[in-house]
Amino acid sequence: MSQTLPTVAFYLLAFAALYGAISMMSTRNVVHATVWLLEVMLATAGIYLALGAEFLALVQVLVYAGAVAVLTLFTVMLTLRRREDAVRPFPVAWGSLAMAALFTGGVLLALNGFCSVPTGMPATAPGLEDFGRELFTTWMVPFEIASLVLLAALIGAVWWTGGDDR
Amino acid sequence: MSPTLAVVVKLVSIIALMLTNGVFMIYLLRKVLGHLHIRLGPMHVGPHGILQTMNDVIKLLTKEDLTPRLADKALFFLAPMIVFVPSFMAYLALPFSDTLKATSLETGLLFTFAVLSVVPIGILLAGWSSGNKWGLLGGMRSAAMQIAYEVPLLLSALPVVMLAGTTDLGGIVDAQAGTWLSVIPRWFITNPLIWPTFLIFVIASLIEVNQTPFDMSEAESELVAGFGADYSAMKFGLIYLSEFSNTFVMSALGVTLFFGGWLVPWIPMSWYEAVPVLAPTVFMLKTYLGIVLMWWIRGTYPRVRIDQLMDLGWKRLIPAALVMIVLTGVVDKLIVPLFNGAVSW
């Protein structure tokens, strides 16, 4: 009993994520594609939750569903002049396919070559307090560098859209 | 009770609470707004019109469910659910008393904000899928608003988290137990350091629930009903139920963060055990007080323009919230320990 429920949940969520991803790629309507993307993000959050990573799941919902999906939908709808424009032709782009395959291969290679894939799960997932302590002691410098990179991106975006003053 | 049964009971009672809240709050809103406008509000169905909302519920349930011809059928069907489900989930982490809560999440506060952040997606989709330009305008405004206010809302809850040392809503309430000098309750609102933060929280939560100074996404007078214009029958019902329910949740969150949740100052903790209904009753009363205050603001102020709201969100609230976080950190972690013993906070 203790093992079946998480396993069933995992397969359901994994199916939802994969199905959403495939639907996102195959739908011709860009708004529908965004909604499928949202579904993939939520399913991923569900998988995190099933693994006991509560904080990660919530951040996934908050950042990806709450911010990224809203921004994407907003931009898509803002740039559509008519609703019919949401439906786009579906060109077969072999170049993109090759790039995606190359990228996947690269990621797989990197994972197998440089990372030690964990074989088992820890008995308990670390709580928010442990996570924060770890983040602000062991990983302090990478964390700050990440925030610096984001700040640079933010300022760059503001400069980019500067408009007439520039 | 088996765990599965317990989950079912919890879910059913949350739905019951949500529906009762909805029915009661619609009546209360009409009465509060009515009296603020110096008129009576509903008077005819039942004594003082208390049965008016029941009639409206029956009307909503039996009305024809229309789908506009130009609507995007799938999304038009899906949007009310995307609006409704998160506001239902937002009840899960609320502590009605020490023991009466659906879940005891370590990240309860974050959970509530995370699920509520999904609501505007539903509103945006509702506006877009109905194939109506007023609806789309309402949805777009809602999305733009969310991007602007989500950050200050989250940041305004952080000083409280810093003082309480936890994001568990139950833990935040526990941190507010007791009194200062045995007179002033130790609620966070009685700490002058928190006052600016509370102001930011109030403004951001009014935007979160689309209340009138910031209800640009509906704006009856300019956008008909915004994103909800093309919805009828129970789809409309779900969207509006979710809106009222979000008002309740935000008020409950404000009560939990700043006003000591279900705690009554000056009484010993054993009373809560002796009278189990005391804590939930106090919590509901405080929450409804908060709701009436929100509606007081709603009945008093005119709507601001969307660009004014953007200015307020990005240029004022976010910097102010960041300053308050730094200030709370400095005072709580540096200055208070310096005076520790001499001055107790």
PDB file of N, CA and C in Angstrom, chain A residues 26 30 34 45 64 68 86 90 100 102 126 129 138 146 148 161 164:
ATOM      1  N   SER A  26       2.403  19.552 -31.007  1.00  0.00           N
ATOM      2  CA  SER A  26       1.651  19.203 -32.215  1.00  0.00           C
ATOM      3  C   SER A  26       0.452  20.112 -32.454  1.00  0.00           C
ATOM      4  N   VAL A  30      -1.326  28.672 -31.080  1.00  0.00           N
ATOM      5  CA  VAL A  30      -0.275  29.042 -30.128  1.00  0.00           C
ATOM      6  C   VAL A  30      -0.813  29.220 -28.714  1.00  0.00           C
ATOM      7  N   THR A  34       0.380  27.165 -25.333  1.00  0.00           N
ATOM      8  CA  THR A  34       0.762  27.729 -24.038  1.00  0.00           C
ATOM      9  C   THR A  34       0.026  27.036 -22.899  1.00  0.00           C
ATOM     10  N   ALA A  45       5.390  19.834 -11.382  1.00  0.00           N
ATOM     11  CA  ALA A  45       5.271  20.210  -9.966  1.00  0.00           C
ATOM     12  C   ALA A  45       4.683  19.058  -9.169  1.00  0.00           C
ATOM     13  N   TYR A  64       6.709  29.096 -12.588  1.00  0.00           N
ATOM     14  CA  TYR A  64       6.401  28.712 -13.968  1.00  0.00           C
ATOM     15  C   TYR A  64       4.938  28.912 -14.300  1.00  0.00           C
ATOM     16  N   VAL A  68       5.678  32.653 -15.486  1.00  0.00           N
ATOM     17  CA  VAL A  68       6.108  32.397 -16.864  1.00  0.00           C
ATOM     18  C   VAL A  68       4.911  32.161 -17.780  1.00  0.00           C
ATOM     19  N   ALA A  86      -4.058  33.022 -34.190  1.00  0.00           N
ATOM     20  CA  ALA A  86      -3.495  32.087 -33.218  1.00  0.00           C
ATOM     21  C   ALA A  86      -3.170  30.753 -33.870  1.00  0.00           C
ATOM     22  N   PHE A  90       2.062  24.578 -39.824  1.00  0.00           N
ATOM     23  CA  PHE A  90       2.890  23.665 -39.057  1.00  0.00           C
ATOM     24  C   PHE A  90       4.021  23.168 -39.937  1.00  0.00           C
ATOM     25  N   ALA A 100      17.432  19.870 -31.633  1.00  0.00           N
ATOM     26  CA  ALA A 100      16.850  19.309 -30.418  1.00  0.00           C
ATOM     27  C   ALA A 100      17.507  17.976 -30.087  1.00  0.00           C
ATOM     28  N   LEU A 102      20.476  16.982 -31.007  1.00  0.00           N
ATOM     29  CA  LEU A 102      21.847  17.256 -30.602  1.00  0.00           C
ATOM     30  C   LEU A 102      21.890  17.683 -29.136  1.00  0.00           C
ATOM     31  N   PRO A 126      14.636  17.086   2.734  1.00  0.00           N
ATOM     32  CA  PRO A 126      14.986  18.172   3.640  1.00  0.00           C
ATOM     33  C   PRO A 126      13.904  19.244   3.652  1.00  0.00           C
ATOM     34  N   GLU A 129      13.787  24.800   6.155  1.00  0.00           N
ATOM     35  CA  GLU A 129      14.834  25.392   6.976  1.00  0.00           C
ATOM     36  C   GLU A 129      16.212  24.882   6.550  1.00  0.00           C
ATOM     37  N   THR A 138      26.596  26.769   2.124  1.00  0.00           N
ATOM     38  CA  THR A 138      27.415  26.029   1.157  1.00  0.00           C
ATOM     39  C   THR A 138      27.346  26.648  -0.232  1.00  0.00           C
ATOM     40  N   ALA A 146      24.110  33.701  -9.451  1.00  0.00           N
ATOM     41  CA  ALA A 146      22.860  33.527 -10.207  1.00  0.00           C
ATOM     42  C   ALA A 146      22.032  34.790 -10.145  1.00  0.00           C
ATOM     43  N   LEU A 148      23.096  37.767  -9.698  1.00  0.00           N
ATOM     44  CA  LEU A 148      23.787  38.798 -10.477  1.00  0.00           C
ATOM     45  C   LEU A 148      23.479  38.632 -11.963  1.00  0.00           C
ATOM     46  N   THR A 161      14.636  47.797 -24.355  1.00  0.00           N
ATOM     47  CA  THR A 161      13.343  48.402 -24.672  1.00  0.00           C
ATOM     48  C   THR A 161      13.365  49.897 -24.416  1.00  0.00           C
ATOM     49  N   ASP A 164      12.960  55.713 -27.268  1.00  0.00           N
ATOM     50  CA  ASP A 164      13.383  56.954 -27.911  1.00  0.00           C
ATOM     51  C   ASP A 164      14.594  57.609 -27.254  1.00  0.00           C
TER      52      ASP A 164
END
